[in-house]
PDB file of C-alpha atoms in Angstrom:
ATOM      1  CA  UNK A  43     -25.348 -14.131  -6.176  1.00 64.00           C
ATOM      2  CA  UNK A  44     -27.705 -11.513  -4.688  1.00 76.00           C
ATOM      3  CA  UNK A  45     -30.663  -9.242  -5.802  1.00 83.00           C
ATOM      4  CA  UNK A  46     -30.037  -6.724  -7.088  1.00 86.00           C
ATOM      5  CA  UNK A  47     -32.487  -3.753  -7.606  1.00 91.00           C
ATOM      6  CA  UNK A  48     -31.856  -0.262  -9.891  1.00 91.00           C
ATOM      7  CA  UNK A  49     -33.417   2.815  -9.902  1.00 94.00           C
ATOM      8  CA  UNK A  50     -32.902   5.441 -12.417  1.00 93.00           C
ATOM      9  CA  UNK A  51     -30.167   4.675 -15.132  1.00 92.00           C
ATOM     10  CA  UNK A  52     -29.067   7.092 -17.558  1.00 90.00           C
ATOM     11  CA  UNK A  53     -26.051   6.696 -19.868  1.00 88.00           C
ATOM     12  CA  UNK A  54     -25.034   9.902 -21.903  1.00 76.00           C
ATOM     13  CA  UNK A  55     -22.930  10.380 -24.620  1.00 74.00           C
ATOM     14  CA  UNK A  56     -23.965  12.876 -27.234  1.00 67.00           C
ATOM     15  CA  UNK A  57     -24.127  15.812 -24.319  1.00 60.00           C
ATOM     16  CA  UNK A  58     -20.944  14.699 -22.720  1.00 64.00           C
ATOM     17  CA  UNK A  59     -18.896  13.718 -25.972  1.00 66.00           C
ATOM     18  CA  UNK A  60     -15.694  13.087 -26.010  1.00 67.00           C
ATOM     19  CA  UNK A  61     -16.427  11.878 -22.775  1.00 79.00           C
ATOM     20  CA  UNK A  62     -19.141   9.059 -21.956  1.00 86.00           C
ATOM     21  CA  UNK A  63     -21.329   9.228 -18.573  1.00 88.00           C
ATOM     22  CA  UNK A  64     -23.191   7.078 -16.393  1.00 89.00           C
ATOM     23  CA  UNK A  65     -25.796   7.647 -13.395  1.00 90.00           C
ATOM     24  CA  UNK A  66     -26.969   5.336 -11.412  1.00 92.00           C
ATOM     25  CA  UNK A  67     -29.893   6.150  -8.599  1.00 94.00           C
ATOM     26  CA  UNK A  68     -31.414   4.214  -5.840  1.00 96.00           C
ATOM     27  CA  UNK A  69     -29.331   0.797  -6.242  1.00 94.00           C
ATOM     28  CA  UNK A  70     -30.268  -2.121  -3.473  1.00 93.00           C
ATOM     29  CA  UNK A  71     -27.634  -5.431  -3.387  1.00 88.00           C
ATOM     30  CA  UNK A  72     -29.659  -7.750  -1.192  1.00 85.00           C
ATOM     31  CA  UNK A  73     -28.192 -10.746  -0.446  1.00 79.00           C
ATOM     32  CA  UNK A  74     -30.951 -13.344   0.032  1.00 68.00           C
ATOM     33  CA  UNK A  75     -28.763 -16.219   1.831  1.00 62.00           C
ATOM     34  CA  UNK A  76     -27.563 -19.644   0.870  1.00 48.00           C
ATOM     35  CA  UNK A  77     -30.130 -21.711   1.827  1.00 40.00           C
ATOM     36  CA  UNK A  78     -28.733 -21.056   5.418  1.00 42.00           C
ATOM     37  CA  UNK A  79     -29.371 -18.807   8.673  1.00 44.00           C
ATOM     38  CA  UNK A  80     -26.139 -17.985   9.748  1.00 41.00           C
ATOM     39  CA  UNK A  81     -27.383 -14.785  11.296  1.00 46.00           C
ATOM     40  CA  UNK A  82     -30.033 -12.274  10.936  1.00 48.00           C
ATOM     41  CA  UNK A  83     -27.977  -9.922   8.981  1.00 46.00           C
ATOM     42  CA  UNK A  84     -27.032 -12.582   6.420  1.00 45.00           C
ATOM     43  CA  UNK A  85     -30.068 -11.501   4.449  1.00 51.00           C
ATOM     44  CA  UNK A  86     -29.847  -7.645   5.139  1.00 70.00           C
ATOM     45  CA  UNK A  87     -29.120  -5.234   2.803  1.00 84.00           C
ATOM     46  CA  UNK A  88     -25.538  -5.640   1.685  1.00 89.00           C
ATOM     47  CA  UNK A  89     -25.103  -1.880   0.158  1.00 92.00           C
ATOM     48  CA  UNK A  90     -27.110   0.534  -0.940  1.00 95.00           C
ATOM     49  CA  UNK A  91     -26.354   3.802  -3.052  1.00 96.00           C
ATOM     50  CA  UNK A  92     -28.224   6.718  -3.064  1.00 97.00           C
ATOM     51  CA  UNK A  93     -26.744   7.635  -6.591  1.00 95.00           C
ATOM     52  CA  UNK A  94     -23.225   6.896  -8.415  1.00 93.00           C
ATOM     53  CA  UNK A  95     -22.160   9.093 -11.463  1.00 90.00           C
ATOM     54  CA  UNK A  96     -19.236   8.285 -13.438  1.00 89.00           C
ATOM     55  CA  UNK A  97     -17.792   9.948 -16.714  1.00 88.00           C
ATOM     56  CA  UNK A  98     -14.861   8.567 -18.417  1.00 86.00           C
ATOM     57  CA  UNK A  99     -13.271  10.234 -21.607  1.00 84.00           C
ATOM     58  CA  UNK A 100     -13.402   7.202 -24.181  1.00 80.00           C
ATOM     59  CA  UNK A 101     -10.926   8.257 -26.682  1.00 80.00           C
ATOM     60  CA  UNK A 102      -8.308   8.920 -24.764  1.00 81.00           C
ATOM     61  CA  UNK A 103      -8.599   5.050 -23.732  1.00 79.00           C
ATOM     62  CA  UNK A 104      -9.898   3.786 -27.036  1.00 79.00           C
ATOM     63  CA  UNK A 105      -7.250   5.628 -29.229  1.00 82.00           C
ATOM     64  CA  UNK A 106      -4.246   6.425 -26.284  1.00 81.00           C
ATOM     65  CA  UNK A 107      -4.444   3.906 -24.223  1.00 80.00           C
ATOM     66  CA  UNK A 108      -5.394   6.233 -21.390  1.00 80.00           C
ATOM     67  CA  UNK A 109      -8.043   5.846 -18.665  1.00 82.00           C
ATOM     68  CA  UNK A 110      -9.093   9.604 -17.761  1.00 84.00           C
ATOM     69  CA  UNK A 111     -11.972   9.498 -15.774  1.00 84.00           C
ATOM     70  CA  UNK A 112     -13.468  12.958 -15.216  1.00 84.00           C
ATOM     71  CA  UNK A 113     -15.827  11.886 -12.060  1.00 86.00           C
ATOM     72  CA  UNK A 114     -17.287   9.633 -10.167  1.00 91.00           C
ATOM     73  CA  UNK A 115     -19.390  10.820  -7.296  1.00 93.00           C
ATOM     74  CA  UNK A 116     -20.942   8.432  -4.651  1.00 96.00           C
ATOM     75  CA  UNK A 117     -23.580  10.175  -2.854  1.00 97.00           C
ATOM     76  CA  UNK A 118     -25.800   8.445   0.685  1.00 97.00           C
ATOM     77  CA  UNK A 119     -24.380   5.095   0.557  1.00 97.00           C
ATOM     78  CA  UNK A 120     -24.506   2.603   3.013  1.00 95.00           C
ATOM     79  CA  UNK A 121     -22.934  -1.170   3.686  1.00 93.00           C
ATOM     80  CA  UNK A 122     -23.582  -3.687   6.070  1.00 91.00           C
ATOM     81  CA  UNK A 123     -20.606  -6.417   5.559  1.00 89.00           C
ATOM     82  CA  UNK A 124     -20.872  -9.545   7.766  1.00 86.00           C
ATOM     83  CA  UNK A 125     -18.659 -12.751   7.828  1.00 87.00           C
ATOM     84  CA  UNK A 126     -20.119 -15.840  10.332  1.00 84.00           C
ATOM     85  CA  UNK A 127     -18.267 -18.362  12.301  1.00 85.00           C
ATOM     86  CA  UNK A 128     -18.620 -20.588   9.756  1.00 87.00           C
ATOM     87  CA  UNK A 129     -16.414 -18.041   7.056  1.00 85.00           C
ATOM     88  CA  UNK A 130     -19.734 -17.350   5.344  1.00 82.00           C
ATOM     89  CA  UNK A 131     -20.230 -13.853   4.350  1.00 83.00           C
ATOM     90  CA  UNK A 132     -23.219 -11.676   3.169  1.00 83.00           C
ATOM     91  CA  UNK A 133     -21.174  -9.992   0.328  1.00 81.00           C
ATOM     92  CA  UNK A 134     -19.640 -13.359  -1.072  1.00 76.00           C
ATOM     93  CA  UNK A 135     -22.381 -12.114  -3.735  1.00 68.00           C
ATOM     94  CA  UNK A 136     -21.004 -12.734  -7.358  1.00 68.00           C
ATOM     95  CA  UNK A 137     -20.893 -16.253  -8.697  1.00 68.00           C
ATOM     96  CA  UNK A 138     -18.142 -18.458  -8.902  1.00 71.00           C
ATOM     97  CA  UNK A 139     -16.174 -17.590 -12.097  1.00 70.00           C
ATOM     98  CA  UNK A 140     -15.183 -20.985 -13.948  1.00 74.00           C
ATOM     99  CA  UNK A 141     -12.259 -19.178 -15.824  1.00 67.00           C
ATOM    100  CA  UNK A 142      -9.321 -20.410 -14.329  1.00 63.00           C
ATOM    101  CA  UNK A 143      -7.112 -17.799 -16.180  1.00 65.00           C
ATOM    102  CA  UNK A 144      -5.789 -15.221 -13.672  1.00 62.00           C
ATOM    103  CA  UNK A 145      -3.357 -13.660 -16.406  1.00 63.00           C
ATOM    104  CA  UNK A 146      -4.198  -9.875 -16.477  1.00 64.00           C
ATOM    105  CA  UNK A 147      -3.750  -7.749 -19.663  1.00 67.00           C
ATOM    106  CA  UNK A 148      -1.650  -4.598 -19.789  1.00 72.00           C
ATOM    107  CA  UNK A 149      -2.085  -1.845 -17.928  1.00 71.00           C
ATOM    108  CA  UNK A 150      -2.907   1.562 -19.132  1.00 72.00           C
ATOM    109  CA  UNK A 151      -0.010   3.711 -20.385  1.00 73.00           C
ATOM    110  CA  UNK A 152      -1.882   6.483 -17.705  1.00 78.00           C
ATOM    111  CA  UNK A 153      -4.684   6.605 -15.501  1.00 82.00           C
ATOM    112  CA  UNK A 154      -6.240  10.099 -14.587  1.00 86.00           C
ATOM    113  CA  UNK A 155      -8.261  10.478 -11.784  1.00 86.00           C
ATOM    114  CA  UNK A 156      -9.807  14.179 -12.246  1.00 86.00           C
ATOM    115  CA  UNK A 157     -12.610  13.863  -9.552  1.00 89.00           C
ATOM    116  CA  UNK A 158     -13.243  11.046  -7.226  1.00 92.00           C
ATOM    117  CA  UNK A 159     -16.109  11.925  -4.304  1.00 96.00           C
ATOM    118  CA  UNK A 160     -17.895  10.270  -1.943  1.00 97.00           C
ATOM    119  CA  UNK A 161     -20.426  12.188  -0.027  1.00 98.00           C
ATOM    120  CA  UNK A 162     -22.025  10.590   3.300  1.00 98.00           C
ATOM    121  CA  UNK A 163     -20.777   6.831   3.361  1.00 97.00           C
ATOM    122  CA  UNK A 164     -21.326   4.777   6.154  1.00 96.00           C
ATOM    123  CA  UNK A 165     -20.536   1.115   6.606  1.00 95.00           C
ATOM    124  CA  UNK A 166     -20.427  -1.765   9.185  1.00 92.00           C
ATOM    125  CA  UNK A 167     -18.383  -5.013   8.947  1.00 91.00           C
ATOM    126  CA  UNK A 168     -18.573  -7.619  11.657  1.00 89.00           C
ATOM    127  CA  UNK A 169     -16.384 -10.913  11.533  1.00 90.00           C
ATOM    128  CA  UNK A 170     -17.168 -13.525  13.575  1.00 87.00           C
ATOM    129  CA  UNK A 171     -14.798 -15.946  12.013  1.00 86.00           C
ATOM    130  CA  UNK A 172     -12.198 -15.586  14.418  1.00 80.00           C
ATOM    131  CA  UNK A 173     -13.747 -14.324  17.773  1.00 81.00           C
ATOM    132  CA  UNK A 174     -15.509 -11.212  16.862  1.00 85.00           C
ATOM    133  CA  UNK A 175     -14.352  -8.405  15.429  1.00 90.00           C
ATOM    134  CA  UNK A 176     -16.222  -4.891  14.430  1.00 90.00           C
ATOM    135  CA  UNK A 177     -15.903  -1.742  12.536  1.00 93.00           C
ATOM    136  CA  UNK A 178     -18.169   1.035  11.826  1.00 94.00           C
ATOM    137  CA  UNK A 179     -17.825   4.221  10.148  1.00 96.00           C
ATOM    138  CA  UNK A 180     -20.438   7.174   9.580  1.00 96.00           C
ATOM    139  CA  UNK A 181     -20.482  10.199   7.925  1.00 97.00           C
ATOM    140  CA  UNK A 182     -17.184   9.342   5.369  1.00 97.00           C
ATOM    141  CA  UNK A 183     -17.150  12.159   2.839  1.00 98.00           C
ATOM    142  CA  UNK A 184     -13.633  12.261   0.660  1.00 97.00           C
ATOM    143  CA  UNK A 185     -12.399  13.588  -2.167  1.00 96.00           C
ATOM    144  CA  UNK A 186      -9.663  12.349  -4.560  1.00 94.00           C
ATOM    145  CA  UNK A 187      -7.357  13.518  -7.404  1.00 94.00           C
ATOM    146  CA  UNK A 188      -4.686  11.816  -8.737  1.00 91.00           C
ATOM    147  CA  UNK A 189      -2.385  10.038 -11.446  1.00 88.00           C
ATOM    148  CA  UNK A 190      -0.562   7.219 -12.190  1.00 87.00           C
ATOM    149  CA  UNK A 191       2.489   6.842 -14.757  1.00 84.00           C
ATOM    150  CA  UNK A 192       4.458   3.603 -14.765  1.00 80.00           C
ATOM    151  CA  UNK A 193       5.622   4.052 -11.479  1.00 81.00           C
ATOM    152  CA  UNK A 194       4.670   7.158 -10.765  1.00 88.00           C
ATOM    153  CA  UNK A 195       1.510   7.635  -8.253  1.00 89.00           C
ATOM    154  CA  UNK A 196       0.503  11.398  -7.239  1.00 92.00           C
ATOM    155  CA  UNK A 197      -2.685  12.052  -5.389  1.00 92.00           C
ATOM    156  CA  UNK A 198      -4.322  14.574  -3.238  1.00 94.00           C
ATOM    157  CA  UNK A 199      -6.863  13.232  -0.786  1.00 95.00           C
ATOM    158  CA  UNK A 200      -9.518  15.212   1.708  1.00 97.00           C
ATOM    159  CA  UNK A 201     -11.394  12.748   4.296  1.00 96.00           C
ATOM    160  CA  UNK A 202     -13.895  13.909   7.331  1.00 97.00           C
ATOM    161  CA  UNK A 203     -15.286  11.762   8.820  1.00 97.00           C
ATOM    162  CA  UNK A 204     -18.604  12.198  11.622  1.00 97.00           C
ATOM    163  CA  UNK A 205     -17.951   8.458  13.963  1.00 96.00           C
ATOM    164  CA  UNK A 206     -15.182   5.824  13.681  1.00 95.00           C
ATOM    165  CA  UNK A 207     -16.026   2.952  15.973  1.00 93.00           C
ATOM    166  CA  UNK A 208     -13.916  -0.323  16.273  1.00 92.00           C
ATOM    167  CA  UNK A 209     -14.208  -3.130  18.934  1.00 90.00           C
ATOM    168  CA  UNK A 210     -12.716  -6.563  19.149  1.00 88.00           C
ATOM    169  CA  UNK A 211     -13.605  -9.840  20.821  1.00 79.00           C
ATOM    170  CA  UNK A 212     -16.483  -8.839  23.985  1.00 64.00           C
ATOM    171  CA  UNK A 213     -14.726  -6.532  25.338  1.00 54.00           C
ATOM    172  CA  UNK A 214     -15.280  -2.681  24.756  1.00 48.00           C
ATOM    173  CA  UNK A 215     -15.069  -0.582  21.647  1.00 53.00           C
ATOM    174  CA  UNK A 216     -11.259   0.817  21.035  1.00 49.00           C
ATOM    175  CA  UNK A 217     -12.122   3.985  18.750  1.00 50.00           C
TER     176      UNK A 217
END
């Protein structure tokens, strides 16, 4: 498990009926270790968000079977993933679940994706399970539209993005 911390929460559904909305400000996910130092950045912030807004219609999934989610808008997040020698890893953060069934329900008849943004994302991972390995990103802003019917998948997707860095073992970076 791992701290968690929560700024400003505010659920609305009178102002946004049919639709329901959430925003969430100034989350922390600190993961405070496992009663082990595997490295410094074990206990480092795992992610944090600067704000996360989400608004889903619930009737269409309530009375349709449709997921139609109008938005959800990530804005000034951050991540710092990390996996030791030892296969440890700093976002290994939710606990163990001790329901053994893995049998999934049915899926939605459609899922709508009206407005999917993210808005200054960075995020590091390092693995140092097998030799070293490490990826960085700054500066990911994207946005997403999109359905899918049965089979059927259509999306359109915008991505900029400020750095890209990757390097493996000691050697130097490759991006």
């Amino acid at each position: 498990t791992c701290d968690a911390k929560f700024g400003n929460v505010d659920l609305t559904l009178l102002s946004t009926f049919p639709n329901a909305g959430l925003k969430i400000e100034d989350v922390v996910f600190v993961n405070p270790g496992k009663g082990q130092v595997v490295d410094s950045r074990q206990n480092d912030t795992v992610a944090r968000i600067g704000s996360l807004t989400v608004g889903i219609d619930v009737k269409a999934f309530l009375k349709e079977d449709k997921v139609i989610v109008h938005e959800v808008i990530l804005d000034d997040a951050t991540a710092n993933l990390y996996i030791a020698a030892d296969g440890s890893a700093n976002f290994d953060i939710f606990p163990k679940s001790e329901d053994s069934d893995t049998s999934s329900g049915s899926m939605p008849s459609l899922i709508d994706l009206k407005k999917i943004k993210i808005n200054n994302l960075s995020a590091l991972f390092v693995n140092d399970k097998d030799g070293h390995m490490s990826a960085e990103v700054a500066g990911l802003d994207m946005d997403l539209k999109g359905s899918m019917e049965q089979e059927d998948i259509v999306a359109d997707l915008k991505l900029g993005i400020n750095q890209l860095f990757f390097a493996q073992g000691e050697g130097q970076p490759m991006l």
